[in-house]
Each structure stands twice: as C-alpha cells, then as structure tokens.
Amino acid sequence: MSKQYKPSTPKGTRDFLPTVVQRRNYIFDTIKTVFEHYGYQPIETPAMENLETLTGKYGEEGDRLIFKILARGEKLNKALADFNQTNLTEEALRYDLTVPFARFVVQHQNDLAFPFRRYQIQPVWRADRPQKGRYREFFQCDADVIGTDSLRCEVEIVQMLDNVFTKLGLPVEIKINNRKLLTALAAYVGEADKLIPLTIAIDKLDKMPLDKVLADLDNQGFSAEAQTKLKTVLEAARDLTDSAALMDKMEQVFAGNADGEKGLEELRYVFSKVKTLGLETSKLRFDMSLARGLNYYTGAIFEVVPRTDEQVGSISGGGRYDDLTGVFGMPGMSGVGISFGADRIYDMLEARDGFPKNETAGTELLFVNFGETEADFCHELLGSIRKAGIRAELYPDASKMKKQMKYANDKQIKFVAMVGEDEMAADSVTLKNMESGEQELIGKNELISKLKML
RNA sequence: GUGGUUGUAGCUCAGUUGGUUAGAGCGCCUGGUUGUGGUCCAGGAGGUCGUCGGUUCGAACCCGAUCUUCCACCCCA
C-alpha cells in the first residue's frame, strides 16, 4: 500500500448522515401516507433494467443520460474484439420509475387488479452534470394509476399534490396543461410535424423571453407565418394569468381542431371538479407554456413549483400517457401519474427551516457503564424499558465517565441513568436530566413510569 | 455533451515580486475533576497544500493533463 486512496463518493452522489436520513424519512413518510390514503400500493423494481427497456422512451436527450452498465468478462472481450459497440452494454440503471413500471405492468398483468394503483419510492440515476439540487443519484416518489382513462384520476392527483405539500407546510402552485393542446398548437401554426421541437421550445418560456424562444424556432425551420401565429397565442397565454380566461381564449384559437377541443374539455373537467372539491393550500393554474420534456405524455401534464420568491426548479411533475405499455406488447393501457422529487423538496424545506422539531428518533435514555456487574444490572433493566417503548441503550464499554457523558451529550440523549454500587444496593438508579442537569435517585420499578411522565 | 469555476488539517478558511520547520478558528485527544456532559483553563495530535507531470537552483504559489466542486447551457426531480 504505497499510496493512500482518498475516499469520496462518486460524482453527483452523496452520503446521508443520521439526522439527514431522519428528515428524508419524514418526507418519504408524508408522501407515502398520502399515497396510501388514496389506495395506492407499494411495489419495487430492480435498480437495473435491460437497456432495451429504457432506450427510446425519454427522447434523444434522455437516452444520452441513461447510465449504462458495461458488459463483463467474455461478453466484454468479445464485444471489444469485434468492435461491436452495441454489445458493450446490455443493462442500465433505471432513469425513472415510470418506464420500469410499464414493463412491470405488462409482465405481471395477470397478477394485478386493474385499474392498478401503485406507488414506488426508489432511487433513479442520470448521467448528467451535477449542479445545485441536481444529482446523478436521486430518489423519486411516484404514484401511478394504470388501466383507466378516467379524468377523476387527474383530479385525485391534484388533490394528492395538495395534501402532500399542505402536510409539508410548503405552499405550491400546481401548473397544469394538456399535451393535446400542444399538438393542436403545432397544427394551428401549420407545423404539425415539429411537435417535439415546439414543446421543448415552449418549455423554456418561463426562463427565456418569447422573442428568444421564437428565434430558436426560426433556427428549427419554423415558417415566418408559424412564428407570428405562435407569438399571438403565446403572448395571450403569458398575459392571461387567470386560468378560466385563458381557457376561453384558447377555445377561440382552437375552434374546430379536434385535439384542441378535447384538450380543453379535459382541462375544464379537472378544473371544475377541483373547484367543487376544493384545495387546502395549493393553487391550480392552467399554463400553456408547460410542456415537459418526456415525450410519452399524451394528455394532462403537471408540474409543481413552490410559491416563493426564489426561482427554483420544479419539485414534482407528471402526466398522462396513453400507451406506455404498448411497446412492451400491451396496447391500450392508459395511465396517469405523478412524481415527487424528494431531494429538491428536502432542499426547499431545509432552506425554509421547515422540518418539524423534536422529530428525531434518537436514544432517550443512556445507561452509564461502570463495569461488568453494574452493566448486567442495567442490561436486565433495558428489556422492560425497551418493551415500554422507550429508546434506550447501555454504553458498551466501562470507559471513563467523562467519555460516556460526552457521548450522551453529543447524541443529544435527554436522560442518563447511572448505576454503581450504591444504586445497586438500593435497587435503584440515579437518573440525570441532561438538559437541566438535575438528578435524582429512583427505585428501579418506578423508572419507566417516571420516564413516561417526563 | 459544451463553456467557465473550485480544490490547503475532520470542518470553514488565511497564506504572491515562487525562497528556510505551511497558519487560524472550530472540532478531536489528554489533563485540571479517583462516579458526571454542555462552560472555563493548560497541553497535544493531525497536512507529501486534489492527483500526475512540467518549468525552476528552489513550487501551495507558474504551466499542462486529469479528477472533484459549484455555475451557465442542454435537459430535468
């Protein structure tokens, strides 16, 4: 060992310390509880999928960001020898949870009750350059219902989003649009074949002025007439902040276009049901400039942004896909889902000091270790204390008291029990409150009731 | 994938006409307190200056490559 390897996690990945994990679990648990209240059931899928399962589902950009797993052993040697690059990798880490879910549904269709509601909280991997709030490994919390095209599912998604962010104390705006409107828009301006570049360009409108976006489209070969038409529509979309007014406006624009009329009808349905049912803290807004990159979406699309001054990325997104299972041999399964970005929600909550206090699951009581016989006495007590639901531990070594007390202090353990010769003789313990510094002698049978009172 | 940026002790950071043994605060360890932490006092450990290579009599400092960090683009949770 000549050189010391300096330890670090791979680029864009992180370790999580205990307090961070506890806070992350708070987010996961909140989301999970809401999902379960709506009848969603948990599933898990492998970290890796066959490369074929993933490629072609996320668009050109997405394919590039798939984390591929290099072939090993003979296969690798053979592929290298043949210069056959396509065989260099057969597997890849999952890029999201939706496509693996589609694969899952097709594979297990006979074991599932449709419409099938599942939720899934697992890490996904993307091979892009990390920056703030953006990692190569991050967790997604997805809920999807597949096997129905009922718009009530969209309504429930809005409700779930509202429930989760209300519980988390994070006021949000839920932006909603419909891919059918984007299809209609492309047709309306006479560029029906350029739907994808159009959606990508429109998606930039919240970051870029309209003229720049139009200039982008000019480069993509959009006609001058298309650009003028787009400008009119998108300006209206930008200036009409009232969703109802914007829908009325789009009604005029898309009159006679089947996709446009259908999209608006869907939107109006969701809005009217949400209005009747009511939202706690969230705002729902129709946003024509919401497009979303993933090109499997066909109906409603959602994105959630915090209602704060800072400009941050979306913390949740989703939409309806009509035929994601089709490529796996099961056509006609419509589904709709939502995905929460736990890492970004974490960053948001941390910035606003929004985690609950006293939510730690740390040790409540530490027994100081004075030696073998004293430790035996404490160890016996621990059984009933733990059964009573108190988180307690015995310091494993008979180290110096100062060291043991410091350990309790560092771990923010609220109570320390000291049992030496005197206490053992009196069949009791000295209980010290680490916050006040007070301590008292307590009979061992009263210890549990005493602790429960405090 | 493109452009830029960062990297010195466990952490946050000082450290230029390149020149002897590289510093601070916090943290850590030991003692003051043989059964008492968080405060205080005294002492101590810890760095081949991200890595590799080059320029130079001499490099933390200049140059190149590479890795990492952060930022913009692309895209996205």
Coordinates of C-alpha atoms (C1' of nucleotides) in Angstrom, one line a residue:
Chain A
M1 CA 0.0 0.0 0.0
S2 CA 2.2 2.8 -1.2
K3 CA -0.4 5.4 -1.9
Q4 CA -3.4 6.3 0.4
Y5 CA -6.6 6.3 -1.6
K6 CA -8.6 9.4 -0.7
P7 CA -12.2 8.3 0.0
S8 CA -15.0 10.0 -1.7
T9 CA -18.4 9.2 -3.2
P10 CA -18.8 9.1 -7.0
K11 CA -19.6 12.4 -8.8
G12 CA -23.2 13.5 -8.1
T13 CA -23.8 11.0 -5.3
R14 CA -24.0 11.7 -1.6
D15 CA -23.8 10.0 1.8
F16 CA -26.6 10.7 4.3
L17 CA -25.9 11.2 8.0
P18 CA -28.4 10.1 10.6
T19 CA -30.2 13.4 11.0
V20 CA -30.5 13.8 7.3
V21 CA -31.9 10.3 6.8
Q22 CA -34.4 11.0 9.6
R23 CA -35.5 14.2 7.8
R24 CA -35.7 12.4 4.4
N25 CA -37.8 9.7 6.0
Y26 CA -40.1 12.4 7.2
I27 CA -40.6 13.5 3.6
F28 CA -41.0 9.9 2.4
D29 CA -43.4 9.0 5.1
T30 CA -45.6 12.1 4.4
I31 CA -45.8 11.2 0.7
K32 CA -46.3 7.6 1.4
T33 CA -49.1 8.2 3.8
V34 CA -51.0 10.3 1.3
F35 CA -50.5 7.8 -1.5
E36 CA -51.9 5.0 0.8
H37 CA -54.9 7.2 1.7
Y38 CA -55.8 7.2 -2.0
G39 CA -55.5 3.4 -2.3
Y40 CA -52.1 3.1 -3.9
Q41 CA -50.0 0.1 -3.1
P42 CA -46.2 -0.2 -2.9
I43 CA -44.0 -2.0 -5.4
E44 CA -40.3 -2.2 -6.1
T45 CA -38.3 -2.9 -9.2
P46 CA -34.6 -3.6 -9.7
A47 CA -32.1 -0.8 -9.8
M48 CA -31.1 -2.0 -13.3
E49 CA -33.2 -2.8 -16.3
N50 CA -32.3 -4.3 -19.7
L51 CA -31.0 -1.5 -21.8
E52 CA -33.7 -2.2 -24.4
T53 CA -36.4 -1.5 -21.8
L54 CA -35.2 2.0 -21.3
T55 CA -33.9 3.3 -24.6
G56 CA -36.1 5.3 -26.8
K57 CA -38.6 6.2 -24.1
Y58 CA -37.1 9.6 -22.9
G59 CA -36.3 11.3 -26.1
E60 CA -32.9 11.9 -27.6
E61 CA -31.5 13.8 -24.7
G62 CA -32.8 11.3 -22.2
D63 CA -31.2 8.4 -24.0
R64 CA -27.8 10.1 -23.6
L65 CA -28.3 10.4 -19.9
I66 CA -29.0 6.7 -19.2
F67 CA -26.4 5.2 -17.0
K68 CA -25.2 2.2 -18.9
I69 CA -23.6 -0.8 -17.3
L70 CA -20.5 -2.2 -19.0
A71 CA -20.6 -5.8 -20.1
R72 CA -18.3 -8.0 -18.2
G73 CA -16.0 -11.0 -18.8
E74 CA -16.3 -12.9 -22.0
K75 CA -19.0 -10.7 -23.4
L76 CA -16.9 -7.6 -23.0
N77 CA -13.8 -9.3 -24.5
K78 CA -15.9 -10.4 -27.5
A79 CA -17.5 -7.1 -28.0
L80 CA -14.2 -5.3 -27.8
A81 CA -12.6 -7.8 -30.2
D82 CA -15.5 -7.3 -32.7
F83 CA -15.6 -3.6 -32.4
N84 CA -19.2 -4.3 -31.8
Q85 CA -20.2 -1.4 -29.7
T86 CA -23.9 -2.3 -29.4
N87 CA -22.9 -5.3 -27.3
L88 CA -20.7 -3.3 -24.9
T89 CA -23.7 -2.9 -22.6
E90 CA -26.9 -4.8 -22.2
E91 CA -28.1 -3.4 -18.9
A92 CA -28.6 0.1 -17.5
L93 CA -29.6 1.8 -14.2
R94 CA -33.2 2.9 -14.2
Y95 CA -33.7 6.5 -15.4
D96 CA -37.1 7.0 -13.8
L97 CA -39.8 4.9 -12.2
T98 CA -42.5 5.2 -14.9
V99 CA -41.0 3.2 -17.7
P100 CA -39.9 0.3 -15.4
F101 CA -43.4 0.4 -14.1
A102 CA -44.8 0.0 -17.6
R103 CA -42.6 -3.0 -18.0
F104 CA -43.7 -4.3 -14.6
V105 CA -47.4 -4.0 -15.5
V106 CA -47.0 -5.9 -18.8
Q107 CA -45.0 -8.6 -17.1
H108 CA -47.4 -9.1 -14.2
Q109 CA -50.7 -8.3 -15.8
N110 CA -52.3 -11.5 -14.7
D111 CA -51.5 -10.8 -11.0
L112 CA -52.8 -7.2 -10.9
A113 CA -56.2 -5.9 -10.4
F114 CA -56.9 -3.1 -12.8
P115 CA -57.1 -0.1 -12.7
F116 CA -53.9 -0.7 -10.8
R117 CA -52.7 1.9 -8.4
R118 CA -49.1 1.6 -7.3
Y119 CA -46.6 3.8 -5.6
Q120 CA -42.8 3.4 -5.7
I121 CA -40.1 5.2 -3.7
Q122 CA -36.7 4.3 -5.0
P123 CA -33.5 6.0 -6.4
V124 CA -33.0 6.7 -10.0
W125 CA -29.8 7.6 -11.9
R126 CA -29.0 10.1 -14.6
A127 CA -25.6 10.6 -16.1
D128 CA -25.7 14.3 -16.4
R129 CA -23.5 17.0 -14.8
P130 CA -24.4 17.7 -11.3
Q131 CA -25.3 21.2 -10.0
K132 CA -27.2 22.5 -7.1
G133 CA -30.4 20.5 -6.5
R134 CA -29.4 18.2 -9.3
Y135 CA -27.7 14.9 -8.6
R136 CA -26.7 11.8 -10.6
E137 CA -28.5 9.6 -8.0
F138 CA -31.7 10.8 -6.5
F139 CA -35.0 9.5 -5.2
Q140 CA -38.3 9.7 -6.9
C141 CA -41.6 9.1 -5.2
D142 CA -44.1 8.0 -7.9
A143 CA -47.8 7.2 -7.8
D144 CA -49.4 6.0 -11.0
V145 CA -52.8 4.5 -11.8
I146 CA -52.9 2.5 -15.0
G147 CA -55.8 0.8 -16.8
T148 CA -58.3 3.7 -16.8
D149 CA -58.6 6.9 -18.7
S150 CA -61.0 8.5 -16.2
L151 CA -60.2 12.1 -15.6
R152 CA -61.1 11.6 -12.0
C153 CA -57.5 10.3 -11.6
E154 CA -56.2 13.6 -12.7
V155 CA -58.4 15.3 -10.2
E156 CA -57.1 13.0 -7.5
I157 CA -53.5 13.7 -8.5
V158 CA -54.2 17.4 -7.9
Q159 CA -55.7 16.5 -4.5
M160 CA -52.7 14.3 -3.6
L161 CA -50.3 17.1 -4.5
D162 CA -52.3 19.5 -2.4
N163 CA -52.4 17.0 0.5
V164 CA -48.7 16.3 0.5
F165 CA -47.5 19.9 0.2
T166 CA -50.0 21.1 2.8
K167 CA -48.7 18.5 5.2
L168 CA -45.1 19.6 4.5
G169 CA -46.1 23.2 5.0
L170 CA -44.9 24.1 1.6
P171 CA -47.4 26.3 -0.4
V172 CA -47.2 25.4 -4.1
E173 CA -48.6 26.3 -7.4
I174 CA -49.8 23.3 -9.4
K175 CA -49.3 24.0 -13.1
I176 CA -51.4 22.0 -15.5
N177 CA -51.5 21.8 -19.2
N178 CA -52.5 19.2 -21.8
R179 CA -50.4 17.7 -24.5
K180 CA -53.4 17.7 -26.8
L181 CA -53.3 21.5 -26.7
L182 CA -49.7 21.4 -27.8
T183 CA -50.5 19.1 -30.6
A184 CA -53.3 21.4 -31.6
L185 CA -51.0 24.4 -31.4
A186 CA -48.5 22.8 -33.7
A187 CA -51.3 22.1 -36.2
Y188 CA -52.7 25.6 -35.8
V189 CA -49.5 27.2 -36.8
G190 CA -49.0 24.7 -39.6
E191 CA -46.1 22.8 -38.2
A192 CA -47.8 19.6 -37.1
D193 CA -44.7 17.5 -37.8
K194 CA -42.5 19.6 -35.5
L195 CA -44.3 18.9 -32.3
I196 CA -41.3 17.9 -30.3
P197 CA -39.1 20.9 -31.0
L198 CA -42.1 23.0 -30.3
T199 CA -42.8 21.5 -26.9
I200 CA -39.1 21.8 -26.0
A201 CA -39.1 25.5 -27.0
I202 CA -42.3 26.3 -25.2
D203 CA -41.0 24.7 -22.1
K204 CA -38.3 27.4 -22.0
L205 CA -40.7 30.2 -21.8
D206 CA -40.5 30.6 -18.0
K207 CA -36.8 31.2 -18.3
M208 CA -36.5 32.9 -21.6
P209 CA -38.3 35.8 -23.3
L210 CA -40.7 35.0 -26.0
D211 CA -38.6 36.6 -28.8
K212 CA -35.7 34.4 -27.9
V213 CA -37.8 31.3 -28.0
L214 CA -39.2 32.3 -31.4
A215 CA -35.7 32.9 -32.6
D216 CA -34.9 29.3 -31.5
L217 CA -37.8 28.0 -33.5
D218 CA -36.7 30.1 -36.5
N219 CA -33.5 28.0 -36.4
Q220 CA -35.5 24.9 -36.3
G221 CA -37.1 25.8 -39.6
F222 CA -40.4 27.2 -38.4
S223 CA -42.0 29.4 -41.0
A224 CA -42.5 33.1 -40.5
E225 CA -46.2 32.7 -40.5
A226 CA -46.0 30.0 -37.8
Q227 CA -43.9 32.3 -35.7
T228 CA -46.3 35.2 -36.0
K229 CA -49.2 32.9 -35.1
L230 CA -47.3 31.4 -32.2
K231 CA -46.4 34.8 -30.9
T232 CA -50.0 35.9 -30.7
V233 CA -51.1 32.7 -28.9
L234 CA -48.2 32.6 -26.5
E235 CA -48.4 36.3 -25.7
A236 CA -52.0 35.8 -24.7
A237 CA -51.0 32.7 -22.7
R238 CA -48.4 34.7 -20.9
D239 CA -50.6 37.7 -20.1
L240 CA -53.8 35.9 -19.2
T241 CA -52.9 34.7 -15.7
D242 CA -56.5 33.8 -15.0
S243 CA -57.0 30.1 -15.9
A244 CA -60.6 30.5 -16.9
A245 CA -59.9 33.5 -19.1
L246 CA -57.0 31.7 -20.8
M247 CA -59.2 28.6 -21.5
D248 CA -61.8 30.9 -23.1
K249 CA -59.2 32.4 -25.2
M250 CA -57.8 29.1 -26.3
E251 CA -61.3 27.9 -27.1
Q252 CA -61.4 30.6 -29.8
V253 CA -58.0 29.7 -31.1
F254 CA -58.5 26.0 -31.3
A255 CA -62.2 26.1 -32.5
G256 CA -62.7 23.3 -35.0
N257 CA -59.5 21.4 -34.0
A258 CA -60.3 18.1 -32.5
D259 CA -57.2 17.8 -30.4
G260 CA -57.6 21.4 -29.1
E261 CA -61.2 20.9 -28.2
K262 CA -60.6 17.6 -26.5
G263 CA -57.7 19.0 -24.5
L264 CA -59.7 22.0 -23.3
E265 CA -62.6 19.8 -22.4
E266 CA -60.3 17.6 -20.3
L267 CA -58.8 20.7 -18.6
R268 CA -62.2 22.2 -17.9
Y269 CA -63.3 18.9 -16.3
V270 CA -60.4 18.8 -14.0
F271 CA -60.8 22.5 -13.1
S272 CA -64.5 22.2 -12.3
K273 CA -64.1 19.0 -10.2
V274 CA -61.1 20.5 -8.3
K275 CA -63.1 23.7 -7.7
T276 CA -66.1 21.7 -6.3
L277 CA -63.9 19.5 -4.1
G278 CA -61.6 22.3 -3.0
L279 CA -57.8 22.6 -2.3
E280 CA -56.3 23.2 1.1
T281 CA -53.2 25.4 0.4
S282 CA -52.3 24.9 -3.3
K283 CA -53.3 26.9 -6.3
L284 CA -54.1 25.2 -9.6
R285 CA -53.2 27.1 -12.7
F286 CA -53.5 26.5 -16.4
D287 CA -50.2 27.2 -18.0
M288 CA -49.9 26.9 -21.8
S289 CA -46.1 27.2 -21.5
L290 CA -45.8 24.0 -19.6
A291 CA -44.6 21.3 -21.9
R292 CA -42.3 18.7 -20.1
G293 CA -39.6 17.0 -22.0
L294 CA -40.6 13.4 -21.6
N295 CA -42.3 12.6 -24.8
Y296 CA -44.5 9.7 -23.7
Y297 CA -47.1 12.1 -22.3
T298 CA -50.3 12.4 -24.3
G299 CA -52.9 14.1 -22.0
A300 CA -52.7 16.2 -18.9
I301 CA -49.3 17.3 -17.7
F302 CA -48.4 18.6 -14.3
E303 CA -45.6 20.5 -12.7
V304 CA -45.4 21.9 -9.2
V305 CA -43.3 24.9 -8.1
P306 CA -43.1 26.4 -4.7
R307 CA -45.0 29.6 -4.2
T308 CA -41.9 31.5 -3.1
D309 CA -39.8 34.3 -4.4
E310 CA -36.7 32.3 -5.2
Q311 CA -36.5 30.8 -8.6
V312 CA -36.2 27.1 -8.1
G313 CA -36.8 24.1 -10.3
S314 CA -40.0 22.0 -10.2
I315 CA -40.4 19.8 -7.1
S316 CA -42.9 17.5 -8.7
G317 CA -44.1 16.6 -12.1
G318 CA -46.2 14.1 -14.0
G319 CA -48.9 13.5 -16.6
R320 CA -51.0 11.1 -18.6
Y321 CA -49.6 8.6 -21.0
D322 CA -51.9 6.7 -23.3
D323 CA -49.8 3.9 -24.5
L324 CA -46.6 3.4 -22.5
T325 CA -47.2 -0.3 -22.2
G326 CA -47.8 -0.6 -25.9
V327 CA -44.1 -1.0 -26.7
F328 CA -43.9 -3.9 -24.3
G329 CA -46.8 -5.7 -26.0
M330 CA -49.8 -4.5 -24.1
P331 CA -51.5 -1.7 -26.0
G332 CA -54.4 0.4 -24.9
M333 CA -53.5 0.9 -21.3
S334 CA -53.9 4.5 -20.3
G335 CA -52.2 5.7 -17.2
V336 CA -51.5 8.8 -15.3
G337 CA -49.0 9.5 -12.6
I338 CA -47.1 11.9 -10.5
S339 CA -43.5 12.0 -9.3
F340 CA -42.2 13.9 -6.2
G341 CA -38.6 14.9 -6.2
A342 CA -37.6 14.2 -2.7
D343 CA -34.1 15.7 -2.9
R344 CA -35.4 19.0 -4.1
I345 CA -38.2 19.1 -1.6
Y346 CA -35.6 18.4 1.1
D347 CA -33.5 21.4 0.0
M348 CA -36.6 23.6 -0.1
L349 CA -37.6 22.6 3.4
E350 CA -34.1 23.0 4.8
A351 CA -33.9 26.5 3.3
R352 CA -37.1 27.5 5.0
D353 CA -36.3 25.7 8.2
G354 CA -39.4 23.6 7.6
F355 CA -38.6 20.3 9.2
P356 CA -40.5 19.5 12.4
K357 CA -38.6 19.9 15.6
N358 CA -38.3 17.0 18.1
E359 CA -39.0 14.6 15.3
T360 CA -35.7 12.8 15.9
A361 CA -35.7 9.1 16.6
G362 CA -32.6 9.2 18.8
T363 CA -31.9 7.5 22.1
E364 CA -33.9 8.8 25.0
L365 CA -32.0 7.1 27.8
L366 CA -28.4 6.1 28.2
F367 CA -27.1 3.8 30.9
V368 CA -23.6 4.6 32.0
N369 CA -21.4 1.5 32.2
F370 CA -19.5 1.2 35.5
G371 CA -18.3 -2.4 35.0
E372 CA -19.4 -5.9 34.4
T373 CA -21.8 -6.4 37.3
E374 CA -23.3 -3.0 37.1
A375 CA -23.7 -3.4 33.3
D376 CA -25.5 -6.7 33.9
F377 CA -27.9 -4.9 36.2
C378 CA -28.6 -2.3 33.6
H379 CA -28.8 -4.7 30.7
E380 CA -31.6 -6.5 32.6
L381 CA -33.5 -3.3 33.1
L382 CA -33.2 -2.4 29.5
G383 CA -35.5 -5.2 28.4
S384 CA -38.6 -3.8 30.1
I385 CA -37.7 -0.2 29.3
R386 CA -37.5 -1.0 25.6
K387 CA -40.7 -3.0 25.8
A388 CA -42.3 0.1 27.3
G389 CA -41.4 1.9 24.0
I390 CA -38.5 3.9 25.3
R391 CA -35.4 4.2 23.1
A392 CA -32.6 3.2 25.5
E393 CA -29.1 1.9 25.3
L394 CA -26.2 0.8 27.5
Y395 CA -22.8 2.2 26.8
P396 CA -20.9 -0.9 25.8
D397 CA -17.6 -0.3 27.4
A398 CA -16.7 0.7 31.0
S399 CA -15.0 3.8 29.7
K400 CA -14.3 6.9 31.8
M401 CA -17.4 8.6 32.9
K402 CA -16.5 11.8 31.2
K403 CA -16.3 10.0 27.9
Q404 CA -19.7 8.3 28.4
M405 CA -21.3 11.6 29.4
K406 CA -19.8 13.3 26.4
Y407 CA -21.2 10.6 24.2
A408 CA -24.7 11.2 25.7
N409 CA -24.3 14.9 25.2
D410 CA -23.1 14.5 21.6
K411 CA -26.0 12.2 20.8
Q412 CA -28.4 14.7 22.5
I413 CA -29.7 12.0 24.8
K414 CA -32.0 13.6 27.2
F415 CA -31.6 11.2 30.2
V416 CA -28.6 9.4 31.6
A417 CA -29.0 6.6 34.2
M418 CA -26.1 5.9 36.5
V419 CA -26.0 2.6 38.4
G420 CA -23.0 2.0 40.6
E421 CA -22.5 0.0 43.8
D422 CA -24.8 2.3 45.9
E423 CA -27.6 2.3 43.4
M424 CA -27.4 -1.5 43.1
A425 CA -27.6 -1.9 46.8
A426 CA -30.7 0.3 46.9
D427 CA -32.2 -1.5 43.8
S428 CA -32.4 1.9 42.1
V429 CA -30.8 4.2 39.6
T430 CA -29.6 7.7 39.5
L431 CA -31.5 9.5 36.7
K432 CA -30.0 12.6 35.3
N433 CA -31.7 15.1 33.1
M434 CA -29.1 16.3 30.6
E435 CA -30.9 19.5 29.8
S436 CA -31.5 20.8 33.3
G437 CA -28.6 19.0 34.9
E438 CA -30.8 17.8 37.8
Q439 CA -30.5 14.2 39.0
E440 CA -32.4 12.1 41.5
L441 CA -32.4 8.6 42.9
I442 CA -35.3 6.5 41.6
G443 CA -36.3 3.0 42.5
K444 CA -35.9 0.7 39.6
N445 CA -39.6 -0.2 39.4
E446 CA -40.6 3.4 39.2
L447 CA -38.1 4.2 36.4
I448 CA -40.4 3.5 33.5
S449 CA -43.4 5.4 34.8
K450 CA -41.1 8.3 35.7
L451 CA -39.6 8.4 32.2
K452 CA -43.1 8.3 30.6
M453 CA -44.1 11.2 32.7
L454 CA -41.2 13.3 31.6
Chain B
rG1 C1' -22.2 16.6 -24.3
rU2 C1' -20.3 22.5 -24.4
rG3 C1' -18.2 26.7 -21.7
rG4 C1' -16.4 28.6 -17.1
rU5 C1' -15.2 27.8 -11.8
rU6 C1' -13.2 25.4 -7.3
rG7 C1' -9.7 22.1 -4.5
rU8 C1' -4.6 24.0 1.7
rA9 C1' -5.6 19.9 8.9
rG10 C1' -12.0 16.2 10.3
rC11 C1' -14.9 21.3 9.0
rU12 C1' -14.7 26.7 7.5
rC13 C1' -10.9 29.3 5.5
rA14 C1' -5.9 32.5 5.7
rG15 C1' -1.3 32.1 3.1
rU16 C1' 2.1 36.3 -4.3
rU17 C1' 7.6 40.1 -6.8
rG18 C1' 7.9 31.4 -6.3
rG19 C1' 12.8 31.2 -1.1
rU20 C1' 14.2 28.1 5.5
rU21 C1' 10.4 23.9 10.2
rA22 C1' 2.6 25.9 5.9
rG23 C1' -1.2 29.1 9.8
rA24 C1' -6.1 30.5 12.4
rG25 C1' -10.9 29.4 14.3
rC26 C1' -14.0 25.3 15.2
rG27 C1' -13.7 20.1 16.0
rC28 C1' -10.7 16.0 18.0
rC29 C1' -7.3 13.8 22.1
rU30 C1' -5.1 14.3 27.2
rG31 C1' -5.0 16.6 31.9
rG32 C1' -7.3 20.1 35.7
rU33 C1' -12.5 16.9 38.0
rU34 C1' -10.3 8.6 41.5
rG35 C1' -18.9 8.5 39.6
rU36 C1' -20.8 13.4 35.9
rG37 C1' -21.5 16.1 29.8
rG38 C1' -22.6 21.0 27.8
rU39 C1' -18.9 26.5 30.3
rC40 C1' -13.6 27.6 31.6
rC41 C1' -8.1 26.7 31.9
rA42 C1' -3.5 24.1 30.3
rG43 C1' -1.2 20.9 26.9
rG44 C1' -1.2 17.7 22.4
rA45 C1' -2.1 15.1 17.8
rG46 C1' -3.3 16.0 12.8
rG47 C1' -1.5 18.5 6.2
rU48 C1' 4.0 14.7 0.8
rC49 C1' -1.0 22.1 0.0
rG50 C1' -6.8 17.1 -5.0
rU51 C1' -3.7 13.8 -8.3
rC52 C1' 0.1 13.1 -12.0
rG53 C1' 3.6 15.5 -14.9
rG54 C1' 6.4 20.0 -16.5
rU55 C1' 9.2 24.9 -15.8
rU56 C1' 12.9 26.4 -11.9
rC57 C1' 18.8 26.1 -8.0
rG58 C1' 14.0 26.1 -5.4
rA59 C1' 6.7 25.4 -6.4
rA60 C1' 0.8 25.6 -2.0
rC61 C1' 2.0 29.8 -5.4
rC62 C1' 3.8 29.5 -12.6
rC63 C1' 2.3 25.8 -16.9
rG64 C1' -0.3 21.2 -18.8
rA65 C1' -3.4 17.0 -18.1
rU66 C1' -6.8 14.5 -15.0
rC67 C1' -10.4 14.0 -11.1
rU68 C1' -13.7 16.7 -7.9
rU69 C1' -17.0 21.1 -6.5
rC70 C1' -20.1 24.8 -8.0
rC71 C1' -22.3 27.8 -12.1
rA72 C1' -24.3 28.7 -17.1
rC73 C1' -26.0 26.0 -21.5
rC74 C1' -28.5 21.3 -22.7
rC75 C1' -32.0 18.8 -20.2
rC76 C1' -34.5 17.6 -16.0
rA77 C1' -36.7 15.7 -10.0

